[in-house]
mmCIF file of C-alpha atoms in Angstrom:
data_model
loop_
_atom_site.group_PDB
_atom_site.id
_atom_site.type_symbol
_atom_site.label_atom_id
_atom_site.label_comp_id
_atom_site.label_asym_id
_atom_site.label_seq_id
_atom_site.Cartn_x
_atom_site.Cartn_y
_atom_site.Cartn_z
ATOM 1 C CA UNK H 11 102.535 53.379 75.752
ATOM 2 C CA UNK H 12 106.235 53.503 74.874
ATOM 3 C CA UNK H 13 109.072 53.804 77.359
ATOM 4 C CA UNK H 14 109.689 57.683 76.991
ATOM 5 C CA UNK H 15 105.890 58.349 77.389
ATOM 6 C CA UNK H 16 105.733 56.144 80.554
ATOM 7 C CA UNK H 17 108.869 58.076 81.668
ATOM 8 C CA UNK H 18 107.013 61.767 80.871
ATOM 9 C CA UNK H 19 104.114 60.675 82.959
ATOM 10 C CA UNK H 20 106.495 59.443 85.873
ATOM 11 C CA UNK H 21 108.306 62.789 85.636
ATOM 12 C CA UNK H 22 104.853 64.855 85.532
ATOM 13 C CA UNK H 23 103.687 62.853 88.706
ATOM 14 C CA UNK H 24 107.471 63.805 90.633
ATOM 15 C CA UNK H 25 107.187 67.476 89.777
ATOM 16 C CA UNK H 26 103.465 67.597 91.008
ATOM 17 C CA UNK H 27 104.288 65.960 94.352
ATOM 18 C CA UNK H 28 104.608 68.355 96.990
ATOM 19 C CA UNK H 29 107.700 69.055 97.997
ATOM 20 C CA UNK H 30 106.924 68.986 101.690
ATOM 21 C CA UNK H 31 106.016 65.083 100.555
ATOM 22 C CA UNK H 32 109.877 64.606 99.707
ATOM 23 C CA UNK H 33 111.443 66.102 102.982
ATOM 24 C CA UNK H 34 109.393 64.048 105.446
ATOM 25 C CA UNK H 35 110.058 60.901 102.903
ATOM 26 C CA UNK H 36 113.656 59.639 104.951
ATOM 27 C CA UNK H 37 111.826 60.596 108.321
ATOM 28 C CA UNK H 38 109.271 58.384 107.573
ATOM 29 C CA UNK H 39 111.659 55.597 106.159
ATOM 30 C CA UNK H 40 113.773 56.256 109.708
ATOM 31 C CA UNK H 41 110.766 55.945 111.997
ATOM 32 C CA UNK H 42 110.843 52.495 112.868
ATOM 33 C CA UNK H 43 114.777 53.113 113.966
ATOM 34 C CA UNK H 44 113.889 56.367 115.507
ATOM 35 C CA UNK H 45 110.946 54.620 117.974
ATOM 36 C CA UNK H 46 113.328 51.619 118.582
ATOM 37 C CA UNK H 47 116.364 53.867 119.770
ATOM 38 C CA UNK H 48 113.600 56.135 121.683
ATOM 39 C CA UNK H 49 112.184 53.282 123.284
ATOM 40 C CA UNK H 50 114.894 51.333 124.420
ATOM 41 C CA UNK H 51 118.037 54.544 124.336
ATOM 42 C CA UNK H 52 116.081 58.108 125.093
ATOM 43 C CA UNK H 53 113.502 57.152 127.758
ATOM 44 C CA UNK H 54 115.738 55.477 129.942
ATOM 45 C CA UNK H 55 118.508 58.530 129.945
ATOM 46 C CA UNK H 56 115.632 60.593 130.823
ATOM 47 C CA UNK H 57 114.543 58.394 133.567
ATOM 48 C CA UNK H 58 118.772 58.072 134.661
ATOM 49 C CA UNK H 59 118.536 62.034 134.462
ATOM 50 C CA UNK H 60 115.830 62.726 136.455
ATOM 51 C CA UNK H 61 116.931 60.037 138.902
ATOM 52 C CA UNK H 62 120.296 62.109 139.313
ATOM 53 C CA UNK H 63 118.165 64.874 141.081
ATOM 54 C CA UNK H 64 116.853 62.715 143.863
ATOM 55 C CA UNK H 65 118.123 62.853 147.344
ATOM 56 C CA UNK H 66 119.522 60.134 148.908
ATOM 57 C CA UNK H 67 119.013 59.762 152.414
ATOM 58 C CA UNK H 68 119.231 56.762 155.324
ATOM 59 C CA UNK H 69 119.053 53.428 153.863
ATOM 60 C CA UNK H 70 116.293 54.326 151.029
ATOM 61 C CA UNK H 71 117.449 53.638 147.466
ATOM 62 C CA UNK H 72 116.139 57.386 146.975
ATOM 63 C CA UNK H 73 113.956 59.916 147.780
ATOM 64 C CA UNK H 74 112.153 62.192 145.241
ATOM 65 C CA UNK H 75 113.643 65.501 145.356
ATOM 66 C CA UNK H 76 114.928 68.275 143.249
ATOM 67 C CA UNK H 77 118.711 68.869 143.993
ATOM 68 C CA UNK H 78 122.369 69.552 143.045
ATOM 69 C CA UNK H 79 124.007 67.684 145.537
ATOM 70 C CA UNK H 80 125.000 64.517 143.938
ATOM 71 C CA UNK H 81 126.396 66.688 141.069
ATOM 72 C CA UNK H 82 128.018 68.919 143.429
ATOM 73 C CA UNK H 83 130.024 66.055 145.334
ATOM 74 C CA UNK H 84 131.656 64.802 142.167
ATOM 75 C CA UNK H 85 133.646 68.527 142.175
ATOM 76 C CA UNK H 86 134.593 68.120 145.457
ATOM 77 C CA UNK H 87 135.610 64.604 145.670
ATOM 78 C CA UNK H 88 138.792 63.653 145.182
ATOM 79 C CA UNK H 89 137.982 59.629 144.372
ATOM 80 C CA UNK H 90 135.820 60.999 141.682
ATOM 81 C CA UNK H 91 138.524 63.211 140.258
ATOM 82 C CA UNK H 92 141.190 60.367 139.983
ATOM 83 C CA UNK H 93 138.036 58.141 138.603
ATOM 84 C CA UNK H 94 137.916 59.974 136.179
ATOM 85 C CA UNK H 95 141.593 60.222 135.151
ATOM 86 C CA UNK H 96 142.495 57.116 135.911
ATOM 87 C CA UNK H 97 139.723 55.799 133.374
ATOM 88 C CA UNK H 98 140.670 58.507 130.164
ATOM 89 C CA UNK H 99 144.105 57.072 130.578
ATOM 90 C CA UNK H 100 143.372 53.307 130.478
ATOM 91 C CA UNK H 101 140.821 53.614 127.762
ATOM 92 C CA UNK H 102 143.146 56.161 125.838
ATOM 93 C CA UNK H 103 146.277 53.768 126.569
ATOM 94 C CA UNK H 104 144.185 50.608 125.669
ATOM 95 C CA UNK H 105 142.054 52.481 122.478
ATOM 96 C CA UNK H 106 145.510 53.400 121.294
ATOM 97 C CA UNK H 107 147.123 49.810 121.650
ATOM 98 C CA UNK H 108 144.213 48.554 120.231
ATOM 99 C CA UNK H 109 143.643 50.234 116.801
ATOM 100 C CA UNK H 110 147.878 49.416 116.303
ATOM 101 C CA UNK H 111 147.288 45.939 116.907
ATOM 102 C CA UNK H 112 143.769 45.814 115.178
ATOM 103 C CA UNK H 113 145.067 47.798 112.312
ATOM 104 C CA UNK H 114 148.110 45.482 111.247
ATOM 105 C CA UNK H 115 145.780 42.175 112.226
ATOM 106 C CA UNK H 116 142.843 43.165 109.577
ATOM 107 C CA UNK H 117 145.737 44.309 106.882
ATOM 108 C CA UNK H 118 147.620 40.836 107.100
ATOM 109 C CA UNK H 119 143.975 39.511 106.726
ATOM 110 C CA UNK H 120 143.378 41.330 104.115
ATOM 111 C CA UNK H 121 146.944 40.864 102.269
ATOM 112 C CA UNK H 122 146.466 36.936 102.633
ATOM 113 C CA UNK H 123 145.107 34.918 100.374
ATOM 114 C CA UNK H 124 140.882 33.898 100.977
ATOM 115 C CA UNK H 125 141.723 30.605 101.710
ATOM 116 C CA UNK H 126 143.416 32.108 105.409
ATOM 117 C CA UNK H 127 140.894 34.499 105.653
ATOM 118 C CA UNK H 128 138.034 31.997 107.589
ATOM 119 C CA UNK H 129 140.398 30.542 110.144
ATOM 120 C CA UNK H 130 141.960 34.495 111.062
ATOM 121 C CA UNK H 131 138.349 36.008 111.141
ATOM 122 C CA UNK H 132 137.546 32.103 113.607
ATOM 123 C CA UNK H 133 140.292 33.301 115.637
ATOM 124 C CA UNK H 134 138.805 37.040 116.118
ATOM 125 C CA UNK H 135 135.876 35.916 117.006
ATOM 126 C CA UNK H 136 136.923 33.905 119.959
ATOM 127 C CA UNK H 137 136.817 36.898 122.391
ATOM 128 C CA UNK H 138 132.815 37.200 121.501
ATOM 129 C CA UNK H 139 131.617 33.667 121.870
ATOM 130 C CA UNK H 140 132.902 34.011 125.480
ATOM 131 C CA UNK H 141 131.460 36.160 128.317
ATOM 132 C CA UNK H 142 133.620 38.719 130.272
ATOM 133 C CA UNK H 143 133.767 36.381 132.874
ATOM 134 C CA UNK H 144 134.908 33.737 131.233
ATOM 135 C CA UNK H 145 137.961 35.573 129.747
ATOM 136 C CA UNK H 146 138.880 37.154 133.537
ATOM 137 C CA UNK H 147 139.400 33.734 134.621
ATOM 138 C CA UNK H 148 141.373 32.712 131.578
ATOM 139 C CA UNK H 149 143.569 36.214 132.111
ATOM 140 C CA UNK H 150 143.274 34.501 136.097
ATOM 141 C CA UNK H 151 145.085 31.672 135.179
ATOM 142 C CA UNK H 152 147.866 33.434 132.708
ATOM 143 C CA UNK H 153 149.023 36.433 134.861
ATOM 144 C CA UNK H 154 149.764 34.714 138.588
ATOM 145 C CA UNK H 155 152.982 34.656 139.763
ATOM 146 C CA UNK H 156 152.515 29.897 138.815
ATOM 147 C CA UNK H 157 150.342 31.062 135.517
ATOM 148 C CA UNK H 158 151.501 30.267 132.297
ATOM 149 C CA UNK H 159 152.986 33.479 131.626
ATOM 150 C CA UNK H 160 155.653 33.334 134.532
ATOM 151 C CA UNK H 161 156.163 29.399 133.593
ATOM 152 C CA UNK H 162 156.889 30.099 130.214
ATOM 153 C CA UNK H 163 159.205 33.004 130.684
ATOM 154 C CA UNK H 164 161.742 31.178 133.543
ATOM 155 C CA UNK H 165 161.573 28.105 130.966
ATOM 156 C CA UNK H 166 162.842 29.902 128.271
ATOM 157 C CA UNK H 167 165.630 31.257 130.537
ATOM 158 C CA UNK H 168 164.583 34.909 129.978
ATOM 159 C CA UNK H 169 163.825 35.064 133.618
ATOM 160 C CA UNK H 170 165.264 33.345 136.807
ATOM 161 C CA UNK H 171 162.587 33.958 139.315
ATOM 162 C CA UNK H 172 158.543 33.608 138.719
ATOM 163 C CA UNK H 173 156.956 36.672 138.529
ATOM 164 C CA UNK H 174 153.321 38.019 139.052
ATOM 165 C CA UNK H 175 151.490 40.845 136.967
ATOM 166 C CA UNK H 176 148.469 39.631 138.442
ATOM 167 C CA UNK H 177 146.350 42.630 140.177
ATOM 168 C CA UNK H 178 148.501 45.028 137.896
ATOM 169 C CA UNK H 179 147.715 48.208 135.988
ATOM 170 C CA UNK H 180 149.528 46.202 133.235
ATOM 171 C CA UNK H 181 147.196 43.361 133.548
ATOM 172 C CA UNK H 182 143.954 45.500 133.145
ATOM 173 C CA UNK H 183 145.303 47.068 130.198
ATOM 174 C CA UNK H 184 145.707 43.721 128.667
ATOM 175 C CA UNK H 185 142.225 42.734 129.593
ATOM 176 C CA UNK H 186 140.572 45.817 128.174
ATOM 177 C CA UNK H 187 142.632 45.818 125.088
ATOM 178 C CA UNK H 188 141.562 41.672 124.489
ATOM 179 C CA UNK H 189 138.043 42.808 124.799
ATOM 180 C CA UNK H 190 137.629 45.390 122.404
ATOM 181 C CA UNK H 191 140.149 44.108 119.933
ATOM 182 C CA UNK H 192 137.822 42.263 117.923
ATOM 183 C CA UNK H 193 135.454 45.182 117.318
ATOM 184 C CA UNK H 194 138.366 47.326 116.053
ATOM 185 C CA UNK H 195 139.430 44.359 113.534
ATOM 186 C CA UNK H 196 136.369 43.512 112.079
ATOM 187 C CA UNK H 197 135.488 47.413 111.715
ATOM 188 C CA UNK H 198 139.226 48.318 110.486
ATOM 189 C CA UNK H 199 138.657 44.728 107.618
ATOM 190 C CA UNK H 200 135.374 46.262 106.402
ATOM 191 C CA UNK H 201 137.581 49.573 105.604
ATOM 192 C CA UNK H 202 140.686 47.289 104.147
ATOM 193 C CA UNK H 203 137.888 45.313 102.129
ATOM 194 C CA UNK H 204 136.531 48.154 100.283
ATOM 195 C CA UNK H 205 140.236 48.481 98.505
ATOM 196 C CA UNK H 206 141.044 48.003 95.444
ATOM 197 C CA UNK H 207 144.171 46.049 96.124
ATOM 198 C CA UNK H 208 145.585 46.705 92.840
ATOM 199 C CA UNK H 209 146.495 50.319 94.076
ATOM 200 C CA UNK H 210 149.335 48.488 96.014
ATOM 201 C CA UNK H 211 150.800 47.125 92.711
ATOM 202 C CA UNK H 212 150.499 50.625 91.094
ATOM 203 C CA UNK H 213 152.478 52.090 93.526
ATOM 204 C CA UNK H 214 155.129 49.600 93.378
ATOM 205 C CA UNK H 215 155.206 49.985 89.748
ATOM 206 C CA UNK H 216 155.803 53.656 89.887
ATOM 207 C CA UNK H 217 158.623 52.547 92.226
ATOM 208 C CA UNK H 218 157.504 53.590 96.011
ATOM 209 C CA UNK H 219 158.910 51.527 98.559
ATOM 210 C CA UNK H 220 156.208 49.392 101.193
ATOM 211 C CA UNK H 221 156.628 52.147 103.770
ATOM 212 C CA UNK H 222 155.759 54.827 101.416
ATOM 213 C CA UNK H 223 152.845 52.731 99.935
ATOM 214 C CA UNK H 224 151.858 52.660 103.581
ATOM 215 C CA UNK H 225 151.796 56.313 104.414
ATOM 216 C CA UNK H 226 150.967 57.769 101.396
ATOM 217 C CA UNK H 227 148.611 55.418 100.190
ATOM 218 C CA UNK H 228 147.027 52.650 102.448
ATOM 219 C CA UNK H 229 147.355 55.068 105.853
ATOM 220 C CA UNK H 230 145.141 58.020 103.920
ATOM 221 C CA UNK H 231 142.144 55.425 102.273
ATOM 222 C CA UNK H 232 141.994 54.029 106.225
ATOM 223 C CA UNK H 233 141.805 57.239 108.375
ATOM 224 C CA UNK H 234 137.934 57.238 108.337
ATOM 225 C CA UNK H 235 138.081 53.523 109.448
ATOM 226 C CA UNK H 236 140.979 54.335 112.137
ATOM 227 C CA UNK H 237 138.512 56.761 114.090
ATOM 228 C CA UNK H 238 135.451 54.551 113.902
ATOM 229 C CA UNK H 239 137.212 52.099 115.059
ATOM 230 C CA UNK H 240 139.197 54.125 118.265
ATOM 231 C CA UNK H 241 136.194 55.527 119.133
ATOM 232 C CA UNK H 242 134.419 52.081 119.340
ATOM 233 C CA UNK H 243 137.073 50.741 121.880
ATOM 234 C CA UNK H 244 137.342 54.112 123.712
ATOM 235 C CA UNK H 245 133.482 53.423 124.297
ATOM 236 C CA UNK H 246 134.061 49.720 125.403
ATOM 237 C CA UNK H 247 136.886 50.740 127.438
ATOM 238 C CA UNK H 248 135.324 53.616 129.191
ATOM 239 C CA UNK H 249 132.409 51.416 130.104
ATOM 240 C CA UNK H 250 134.100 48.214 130.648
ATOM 241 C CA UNK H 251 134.553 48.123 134.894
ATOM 242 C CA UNK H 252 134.289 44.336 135.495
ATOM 243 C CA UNK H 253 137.809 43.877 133.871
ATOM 244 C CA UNK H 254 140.201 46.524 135.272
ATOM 245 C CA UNK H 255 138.413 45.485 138.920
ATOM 246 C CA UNK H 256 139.357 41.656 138.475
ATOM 247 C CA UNK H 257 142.758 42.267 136.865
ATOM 248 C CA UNK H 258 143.867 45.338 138.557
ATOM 249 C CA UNK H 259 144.951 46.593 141.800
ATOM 250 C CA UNK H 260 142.632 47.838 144.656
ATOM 251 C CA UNK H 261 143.426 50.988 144.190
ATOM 252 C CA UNK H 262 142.045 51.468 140.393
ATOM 253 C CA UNK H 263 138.667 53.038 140.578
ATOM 254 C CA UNK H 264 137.101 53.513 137.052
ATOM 255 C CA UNK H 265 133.900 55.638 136.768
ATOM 256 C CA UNK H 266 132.392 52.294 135.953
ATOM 257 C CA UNK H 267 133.434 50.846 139.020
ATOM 258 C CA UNK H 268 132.162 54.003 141.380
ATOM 259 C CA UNK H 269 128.826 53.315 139.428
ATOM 260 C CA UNK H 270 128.297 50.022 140.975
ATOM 261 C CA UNK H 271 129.329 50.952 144.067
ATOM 262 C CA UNK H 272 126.676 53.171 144.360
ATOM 263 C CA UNK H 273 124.552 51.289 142.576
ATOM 264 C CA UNK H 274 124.612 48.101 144.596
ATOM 265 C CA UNK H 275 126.933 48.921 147.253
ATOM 266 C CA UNK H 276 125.913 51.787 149.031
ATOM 267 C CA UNK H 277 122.262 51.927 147.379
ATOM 268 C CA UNK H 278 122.573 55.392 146.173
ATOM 269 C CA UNK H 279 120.930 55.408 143.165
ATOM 270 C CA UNK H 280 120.806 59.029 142.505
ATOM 271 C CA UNK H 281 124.389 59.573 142.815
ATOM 272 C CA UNK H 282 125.073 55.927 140.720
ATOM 273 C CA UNK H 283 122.845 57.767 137.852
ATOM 274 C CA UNK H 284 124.719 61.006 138.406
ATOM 275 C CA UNK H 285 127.495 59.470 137.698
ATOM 276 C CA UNK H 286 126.093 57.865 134.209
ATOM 277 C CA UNK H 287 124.849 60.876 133.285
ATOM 278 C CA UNK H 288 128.351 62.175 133.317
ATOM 279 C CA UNK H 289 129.745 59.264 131.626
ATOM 280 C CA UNK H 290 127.395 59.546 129.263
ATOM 281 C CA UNK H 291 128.167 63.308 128.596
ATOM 282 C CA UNK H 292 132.048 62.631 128.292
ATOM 283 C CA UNK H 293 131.728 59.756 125.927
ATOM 284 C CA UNK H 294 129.738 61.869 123.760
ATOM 285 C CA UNK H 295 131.583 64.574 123.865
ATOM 286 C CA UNK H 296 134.950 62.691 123.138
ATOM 287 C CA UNK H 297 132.709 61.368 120.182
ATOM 288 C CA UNK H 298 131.964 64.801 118.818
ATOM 289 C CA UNK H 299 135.691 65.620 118.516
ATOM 290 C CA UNK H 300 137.020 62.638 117.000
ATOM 291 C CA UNK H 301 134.096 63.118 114.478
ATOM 292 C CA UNK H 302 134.947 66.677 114.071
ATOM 293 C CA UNK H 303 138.731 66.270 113.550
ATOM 294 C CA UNK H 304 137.250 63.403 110.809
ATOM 295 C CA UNK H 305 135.602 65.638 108.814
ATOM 296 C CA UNK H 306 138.382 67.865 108.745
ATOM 297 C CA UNK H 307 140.833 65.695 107.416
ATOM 298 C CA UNK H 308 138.403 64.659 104.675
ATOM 299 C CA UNK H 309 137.972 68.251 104.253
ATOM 300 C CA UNK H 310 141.026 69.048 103.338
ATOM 301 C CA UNK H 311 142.333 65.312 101.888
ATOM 302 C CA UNK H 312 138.983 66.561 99.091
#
C-alpha cells in the first residue's frame, strides 16, 4: 500500500471516530495529574473547610459543630485585620524587590557567555540546598548589632557606631526576599532563554540605544515571565511565617504566624483552618487578577 493510500485510510478512521471520543481524549491524558492534585490538594482543603465550622471549646482541639463563629471573629478582630495588612505589604514589598533583583540577575545570566552560566545558576541555587532554618541563623549571625554587617560597615568608615537591624521590619524583608529569589530567577532565565538574542543586535543596528532596546524590546517579550514569576514569590511570601517571626520584631503578626498560633499554641484548630481557608481564598484571588491583567496585555500587545 503506498503512502497516500495508508494516509486515506488513516483519514477515513479520524473522520469515523466519534467526536465525543476526541473531547474526553486530553481528560483522559490529564487524569493521572487530576487524581494526584485531588488526592494530595482537593481533599485536604475540603477537610481544612469543614474543619473551619467546628466549635472550639475548653481545652479540646475541636468539637464537631456547624458554625460562623470562627469566621465571624476575624471581622471583628483587630490582630486579624493588621495580619492581614501587615502580610500584603511585606509580600507586595518583598514580591516587588524580588522580580527587580531576579529580573536583572537572570538577564546578566543570560547576556554572559555559557562558560559563566554554571557557576551563576551554582550560586542561585544555594538558597535551596539549605533549609529555612539554616538561612535564619545565617541572617542571625549577619544582622546583630557584632554581625558582619555592622563590622563591615564601621570598618569601612561609613559608620562610627555598630548598629543592629536585627528583629527589624527591614530584616524580614531581606529574609523573605533571599528565599524566594531563586524561584523568580530560574522562572524569569527560562523566559530570557527562549530569546533569540540576535533581536538585541537588530535593534542596535537600526540604531536604538540599550534603554530603548530594553523597553521596547526585551521588557515586552518578558511581561508573561514577570507575572509568573511575582506571583510565585507573592505565594512564598504570603505563606512564608517562620522568617518574618525570627527576623522581625514582636510585633509583626503575619496570617502565617496567627495560623500556628492557633494551630499549636492555643489548640484551636477550627479557627487555625479558618484562617487557611482565607489565605487560601486571597492568594487565589490575587492570582486571578494578575492572570487577568496578563491576558490583557497580550490581548492588546496581539
Amino acid at each position: 500500500m503506498s503512502g497516500a493510500s495508508e494516509t486515506a485510510v488513516l483519514d477515513s478512521h479520524a473522520a469515523r471516530r466519534p467526536a465525543w471520543s476526541a473531547a474526553l481524549m486530553p481528560w483522559l491524558l490529564m487524569s493521572p495529574a487530576l487524581l494526584i492534585a485531588i488526592a494530595f490538594f482537593g481533599l485536604p482543603i475540603l477537610f481544612m473547610g469543614r474543619m473551619s465550622f467546628n466549635a472550639h471549646i475548653d481545652q479540646r482541639f475541636y468539637v464537631p459543630d456547624f458554625t460562623w463563629d470562627n469566621y465571624a471573629a476575624m471581622l471583628t478582630d483587630p490582630t486579624f485585620r493588621n495580619a492581614i495588612w501587615t502580610t500584603a505589604r511585606l509580600a507586595l514589598i518583598s514580591s516587588i524587590a524580588t522580580v527587580i533583583i531576579g529580573y536583572a540577575f537572570a538577564m546578566l545570566v543570560w547576556l554572559k557567555p555559557k562558560r559563566w552560566r554554571l557557576a551563576f545558576v551554582a550560586l542561585a541555587l544555594c538558597p535551596l540546598l539549605i533549609s529555612e532554618i539554616s538561612i535564619i541563623f545565617g541572617w542571625w549571625m549577619f544582622f546583630p548589632k557584632n554581625g558582619l554587617l555592622s563590622y563591615a560597615l564601621v570598618s569601612s568608615g561609613l559608620i562610627t557606631d555598630k548598629i543592629s537591624l536585627m528583629y527589624t521590619e527591614f530584616a524580614a524583608f531581606v529574609g523573605l526576599t533571599y528565599v524566594t529569589l531563586p524561584f523568580c530567577f530560574f522562572i524569569l532565565l527560562s523566559i530570557f532563554d527562549g530569546i533569540d538574542k540576535k533581536v538585541l543586535e537588530a535593534s542596535a543596528d537600526l540604531g536604538a540605544a540599550p534603554l530603548r532596546t530594553f523597553h521596547e524590546v526585551l521588557l515586552p517579550l518578558t511581561k508573561g515571565g514577570i507575572a509568573a514569576a511575582f506571583a510565585q514569590s507573592f505565594i512564598w511570601a504570603v505563606g512564608t511565617y517562620a522568617t518574618p517571626s525570627a527576623l522581625g520584631p514582636d510585633t509583626l503578626w503575619t496570617i502565617g504566624y496567627l495560623i500556628q498560633e492557633q494551630m499549636l499554641g492555643k489548640h484551636n484548630w477550627p479557627r487555625a483552618a479558618a484562617f487557611s481557608i482565607v489565605l487560601t481564598i486571597g492568594v487565589a484571588i490575587v492570582m486571578m487578577i494578575i492572570r487577568m491583567l496578563s491576558s490583557k496585555r497580550t490581548a492588546l500587545n496581539g
